[in-house]
PDB file of C-alpha atoms in Angstrom:
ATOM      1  CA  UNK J   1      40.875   4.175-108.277  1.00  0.00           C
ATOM      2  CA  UNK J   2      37.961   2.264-109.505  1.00  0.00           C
ATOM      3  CA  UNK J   3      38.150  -0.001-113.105  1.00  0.00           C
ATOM      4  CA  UNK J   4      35.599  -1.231-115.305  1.00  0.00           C
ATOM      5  CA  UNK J   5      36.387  -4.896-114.909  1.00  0.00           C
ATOM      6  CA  UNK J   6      35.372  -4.407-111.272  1.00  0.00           C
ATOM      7  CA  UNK J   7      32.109  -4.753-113.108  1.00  0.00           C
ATOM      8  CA  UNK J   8      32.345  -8.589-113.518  1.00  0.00           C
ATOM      9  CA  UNK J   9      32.867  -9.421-110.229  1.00  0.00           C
ATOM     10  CA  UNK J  10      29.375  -7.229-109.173  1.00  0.00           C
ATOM     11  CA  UNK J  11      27.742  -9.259-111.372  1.00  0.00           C
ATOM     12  CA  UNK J  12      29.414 -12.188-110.432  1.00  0.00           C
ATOM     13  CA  UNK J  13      28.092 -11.434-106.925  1.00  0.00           C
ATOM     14  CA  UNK J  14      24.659 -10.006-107.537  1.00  0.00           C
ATOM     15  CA  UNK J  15      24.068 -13.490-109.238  1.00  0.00           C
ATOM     16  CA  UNK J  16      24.910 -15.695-106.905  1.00  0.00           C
ATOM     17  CA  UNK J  17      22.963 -13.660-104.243  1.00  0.00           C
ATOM     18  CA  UNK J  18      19.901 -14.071-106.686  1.00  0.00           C
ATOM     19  CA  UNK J  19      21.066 -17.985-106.748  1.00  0.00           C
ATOM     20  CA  UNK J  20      20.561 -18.073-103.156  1.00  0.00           C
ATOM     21  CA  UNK J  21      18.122 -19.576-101.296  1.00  0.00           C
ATOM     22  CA  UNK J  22      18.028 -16.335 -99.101  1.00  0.00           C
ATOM     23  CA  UNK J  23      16.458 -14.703-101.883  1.00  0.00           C
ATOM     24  CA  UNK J  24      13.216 -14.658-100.359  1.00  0.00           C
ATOM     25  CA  UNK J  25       9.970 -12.573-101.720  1.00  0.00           C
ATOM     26  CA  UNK J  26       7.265 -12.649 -99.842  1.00  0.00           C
ATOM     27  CA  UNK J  27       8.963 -15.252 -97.667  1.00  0.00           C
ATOM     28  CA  UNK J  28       9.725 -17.937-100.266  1.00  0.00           C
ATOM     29  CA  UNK J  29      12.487 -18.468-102.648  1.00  0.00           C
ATOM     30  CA  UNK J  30      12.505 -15.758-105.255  1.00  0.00           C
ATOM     31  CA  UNK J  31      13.371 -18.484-108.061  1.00  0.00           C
ATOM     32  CA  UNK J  32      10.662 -20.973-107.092  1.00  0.00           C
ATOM     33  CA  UNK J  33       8.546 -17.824-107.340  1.00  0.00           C
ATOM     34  CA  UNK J  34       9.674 -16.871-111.005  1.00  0.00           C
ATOM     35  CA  UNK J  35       9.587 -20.390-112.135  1.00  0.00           C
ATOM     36  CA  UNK J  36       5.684 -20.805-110.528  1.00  0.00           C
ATOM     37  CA  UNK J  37       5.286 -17.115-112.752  1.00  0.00           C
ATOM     38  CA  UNK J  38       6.290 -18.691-115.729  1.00  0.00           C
ATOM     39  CA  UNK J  39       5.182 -22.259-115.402  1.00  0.00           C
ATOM     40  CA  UNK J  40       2.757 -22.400-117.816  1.00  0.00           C
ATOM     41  CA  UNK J  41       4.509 -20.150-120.816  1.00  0.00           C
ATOM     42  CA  UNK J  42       5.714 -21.489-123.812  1.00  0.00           C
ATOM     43  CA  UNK J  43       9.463 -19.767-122.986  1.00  0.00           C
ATOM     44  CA  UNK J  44      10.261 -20.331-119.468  1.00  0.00           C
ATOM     45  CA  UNK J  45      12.388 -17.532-119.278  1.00  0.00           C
ATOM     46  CA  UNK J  46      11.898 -14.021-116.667  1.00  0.00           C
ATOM     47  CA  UNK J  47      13.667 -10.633-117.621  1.00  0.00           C
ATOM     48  CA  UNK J  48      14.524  -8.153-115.252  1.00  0.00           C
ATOM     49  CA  UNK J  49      16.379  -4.944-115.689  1.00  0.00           C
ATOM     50  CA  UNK J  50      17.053  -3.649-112.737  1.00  0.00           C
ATOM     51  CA  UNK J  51      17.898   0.394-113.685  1.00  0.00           C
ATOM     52  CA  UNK J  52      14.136   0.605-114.916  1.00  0.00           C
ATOM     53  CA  UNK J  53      12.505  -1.621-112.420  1.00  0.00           C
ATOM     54  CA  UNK J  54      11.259  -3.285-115.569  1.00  0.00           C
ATOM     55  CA  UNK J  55      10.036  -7.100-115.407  1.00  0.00           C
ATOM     56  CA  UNK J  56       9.285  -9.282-118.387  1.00  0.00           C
ATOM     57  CA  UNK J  57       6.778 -10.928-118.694  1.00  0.00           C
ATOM     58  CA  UNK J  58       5.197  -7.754-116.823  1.00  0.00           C
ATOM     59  CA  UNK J  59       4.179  -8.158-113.296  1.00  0.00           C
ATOM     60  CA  UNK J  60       4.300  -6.154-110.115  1.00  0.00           C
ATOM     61  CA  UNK J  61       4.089  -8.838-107.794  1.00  0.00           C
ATOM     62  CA  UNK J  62       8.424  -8.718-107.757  1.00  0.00           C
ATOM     63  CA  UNK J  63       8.743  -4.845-107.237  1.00  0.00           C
ATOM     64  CA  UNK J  64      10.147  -6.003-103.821  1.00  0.00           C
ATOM     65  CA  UNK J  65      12.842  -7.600-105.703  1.00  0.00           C
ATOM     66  CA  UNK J  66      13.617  -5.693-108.033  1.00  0.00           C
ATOM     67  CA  UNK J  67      14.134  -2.803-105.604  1.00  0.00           C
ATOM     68  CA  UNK J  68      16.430  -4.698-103.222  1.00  0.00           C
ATOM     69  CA  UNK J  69      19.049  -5.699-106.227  1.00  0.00           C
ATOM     70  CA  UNK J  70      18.553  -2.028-107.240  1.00  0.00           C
ATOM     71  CA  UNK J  71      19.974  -0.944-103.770  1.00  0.00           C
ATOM     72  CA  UNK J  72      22.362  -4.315-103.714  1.00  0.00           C
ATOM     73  CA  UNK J  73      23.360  -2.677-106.998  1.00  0.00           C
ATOM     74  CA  UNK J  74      24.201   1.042-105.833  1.00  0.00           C
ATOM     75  CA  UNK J  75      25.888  -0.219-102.863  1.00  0.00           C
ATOM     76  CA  UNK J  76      28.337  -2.161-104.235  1.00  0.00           C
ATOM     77  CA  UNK J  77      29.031   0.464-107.238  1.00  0.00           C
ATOM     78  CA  UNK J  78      29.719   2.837-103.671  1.00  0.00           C
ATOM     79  CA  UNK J  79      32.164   0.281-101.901  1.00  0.00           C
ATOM     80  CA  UNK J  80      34.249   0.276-105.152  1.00  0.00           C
ATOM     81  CA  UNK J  81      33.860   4.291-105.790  1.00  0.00           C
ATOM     82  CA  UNK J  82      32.574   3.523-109.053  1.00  0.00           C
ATOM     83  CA  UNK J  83      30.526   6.087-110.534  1.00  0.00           C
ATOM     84  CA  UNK J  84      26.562   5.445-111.208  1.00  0.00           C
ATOM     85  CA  UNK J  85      27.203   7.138-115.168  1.00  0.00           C
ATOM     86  CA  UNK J  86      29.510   3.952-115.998  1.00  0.00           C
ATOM     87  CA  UNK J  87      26.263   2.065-115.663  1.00  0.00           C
ATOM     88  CA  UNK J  88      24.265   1.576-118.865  1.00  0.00           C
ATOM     89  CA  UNK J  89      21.982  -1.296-118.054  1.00  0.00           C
ATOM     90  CA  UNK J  90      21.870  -4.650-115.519  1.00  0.00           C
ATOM     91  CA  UNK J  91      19.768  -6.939-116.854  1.00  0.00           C
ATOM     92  CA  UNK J  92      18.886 -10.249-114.647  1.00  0.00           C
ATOM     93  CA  UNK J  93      17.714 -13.586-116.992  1.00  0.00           C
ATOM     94  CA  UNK J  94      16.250 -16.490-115.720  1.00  0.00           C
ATOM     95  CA  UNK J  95      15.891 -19.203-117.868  1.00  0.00           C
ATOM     96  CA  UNK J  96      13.854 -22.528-116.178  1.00  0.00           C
ATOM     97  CA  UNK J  97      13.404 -26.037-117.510  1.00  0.00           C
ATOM     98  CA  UNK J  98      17.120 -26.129-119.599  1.00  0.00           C
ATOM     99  CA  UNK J  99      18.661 -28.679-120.527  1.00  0.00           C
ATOM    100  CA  UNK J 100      20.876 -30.478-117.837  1.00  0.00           C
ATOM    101  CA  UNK J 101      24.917 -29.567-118.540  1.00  0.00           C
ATOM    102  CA  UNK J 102      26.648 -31.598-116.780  1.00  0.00           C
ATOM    103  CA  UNK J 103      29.503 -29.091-116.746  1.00  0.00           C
ATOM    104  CA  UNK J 104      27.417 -26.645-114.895  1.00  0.00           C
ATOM    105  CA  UNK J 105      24.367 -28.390-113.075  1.00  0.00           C
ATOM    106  CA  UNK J 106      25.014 -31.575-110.693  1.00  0.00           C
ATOM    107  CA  UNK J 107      23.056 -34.352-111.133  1.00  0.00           C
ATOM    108  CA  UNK J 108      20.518 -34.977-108.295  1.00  0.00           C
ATOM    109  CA  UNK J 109      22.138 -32.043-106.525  1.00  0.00           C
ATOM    110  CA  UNK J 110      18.051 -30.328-105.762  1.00  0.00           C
ATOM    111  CA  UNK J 111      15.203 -31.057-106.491  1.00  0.00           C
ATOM    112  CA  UNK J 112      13.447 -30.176-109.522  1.00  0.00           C
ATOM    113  CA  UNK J 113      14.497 -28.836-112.661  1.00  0.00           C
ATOM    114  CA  UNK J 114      17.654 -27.587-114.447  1.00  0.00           C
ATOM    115  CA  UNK J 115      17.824 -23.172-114.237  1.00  0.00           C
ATOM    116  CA  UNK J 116      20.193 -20.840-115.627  1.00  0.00           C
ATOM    117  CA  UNK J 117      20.267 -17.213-114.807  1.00  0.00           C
ATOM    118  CA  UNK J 118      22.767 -14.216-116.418  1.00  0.00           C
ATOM    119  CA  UNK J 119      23.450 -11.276-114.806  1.00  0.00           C
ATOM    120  CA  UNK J 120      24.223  -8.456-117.722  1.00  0.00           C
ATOM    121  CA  UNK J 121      25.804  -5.209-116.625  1.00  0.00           C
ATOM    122  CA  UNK J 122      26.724  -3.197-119.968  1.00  0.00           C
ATOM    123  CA  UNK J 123      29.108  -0.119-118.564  1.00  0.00           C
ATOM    124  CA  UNK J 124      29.071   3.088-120.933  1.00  0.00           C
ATOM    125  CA  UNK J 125      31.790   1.744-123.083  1.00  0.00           C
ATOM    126  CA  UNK J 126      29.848  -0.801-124.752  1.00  0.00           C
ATOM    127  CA  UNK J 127      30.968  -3.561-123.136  1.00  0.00           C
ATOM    128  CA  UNK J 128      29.390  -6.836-121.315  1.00  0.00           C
ATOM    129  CA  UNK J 129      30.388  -8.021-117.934  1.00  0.00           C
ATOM    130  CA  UNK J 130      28.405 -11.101-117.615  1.00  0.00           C
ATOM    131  CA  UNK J 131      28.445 -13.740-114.883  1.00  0.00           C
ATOM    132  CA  UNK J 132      26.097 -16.768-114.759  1.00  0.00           C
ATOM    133  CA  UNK J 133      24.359 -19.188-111.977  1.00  0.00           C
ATOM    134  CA  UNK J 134      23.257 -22.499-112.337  1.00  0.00           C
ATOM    135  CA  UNK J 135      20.769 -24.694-110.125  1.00  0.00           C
ATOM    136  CA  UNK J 136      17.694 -27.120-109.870  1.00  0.00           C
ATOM    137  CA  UNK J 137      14.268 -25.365-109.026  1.00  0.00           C
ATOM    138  CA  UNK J 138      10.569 -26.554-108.706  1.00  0.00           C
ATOM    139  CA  UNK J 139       7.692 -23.970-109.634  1.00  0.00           C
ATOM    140  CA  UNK J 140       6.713 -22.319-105.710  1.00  0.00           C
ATOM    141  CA  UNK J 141       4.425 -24.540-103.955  1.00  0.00           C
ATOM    142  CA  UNK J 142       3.060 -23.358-100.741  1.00  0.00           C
ATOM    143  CA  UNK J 143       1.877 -26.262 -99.769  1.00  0.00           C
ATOM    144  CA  UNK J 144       5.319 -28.597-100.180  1.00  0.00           C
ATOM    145  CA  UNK J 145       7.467 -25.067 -98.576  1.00  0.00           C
ATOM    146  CA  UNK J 146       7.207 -23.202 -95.147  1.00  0.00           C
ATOM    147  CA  UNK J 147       7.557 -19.851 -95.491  1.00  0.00           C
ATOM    148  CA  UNK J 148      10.450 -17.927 -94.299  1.00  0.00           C
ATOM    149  CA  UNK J 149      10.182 -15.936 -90.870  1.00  0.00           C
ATOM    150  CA  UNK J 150      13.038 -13.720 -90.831  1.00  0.00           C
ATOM    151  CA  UNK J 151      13.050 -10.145 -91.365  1.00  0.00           C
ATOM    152  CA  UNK J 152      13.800  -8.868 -94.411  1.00  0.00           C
ATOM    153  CA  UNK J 153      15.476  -5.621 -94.946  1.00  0.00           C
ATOM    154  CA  UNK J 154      13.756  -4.155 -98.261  1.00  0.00           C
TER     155      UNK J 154
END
């Protein structure tokens, strides 16, 4: 029988594939992407809700990404036989340029600087299952990156 607090450990895992450096749009790393969108904003910080396919700041050049956590989403909410109506919102936040925390980033462990992202998935009952991500990213580059050559299933 599926739980609610199977919740945390979806977002648990849909953030740490959106960590990964397999998160590729367009054939480059989906953060360095986001952190090249934002690079020259006073708040450093992307907003994605996935349910809507909504992106702040507002862009459609990550519609590609959006709609493979969608699907990421709805299959693991199958595998677990939870039902799509426990879902309120899932919210992805990437905040660049943080401060370093030494409890959560590793010093000289990449390149660039400090990240943090939140995944958010509120369930019909009001409540928050949030999990978090930490890293070091540069602004995309494709001059300093080769781009990825492996097929990707969106």
């Amino acid at each position: 029988m599926a739980r609610r607090n199977e919740l945390g450990s979806i977002a648990s895992g849909l953030i740490g594939s959106f960590n990964s450096r397999n998160n590729d749009v367009d054939g480059y790393w989906g953060i360095g992407k986001l952190h090249k969108f934002v690079e020259n904003a006073s708040k450093k910080e992307v907003s994605i809700e996935l349910l809507s396919g909504s992106i702040k700041p507002e862009t459609n050049e990550f519609d590609s990404l959006i709609k493979f956590y969608r699907n990421r989403l709805e299959a693991h909410l199958k595998a677990r036989s939870i039902p799509r109506s426990w879902i309120v919102a899932v919210e992805f936040t990437a905040l660049f340029e943080t401060e370093y925390e030494k409890k959560h980033h590793y010093w000289r462990s990449g390149l660039g600087k400090p990240y943090k992202l939140k995944c958010d998935i509120l369930d019909d009952n009001g409540r928050h299952h949030i999990a978090y991500a930490y890293n070091n990213s540069r602004p995309h580059d494709p001059k300093r990156e080769t781009r990825s050559c492996r097929e990707v299933g969106f």
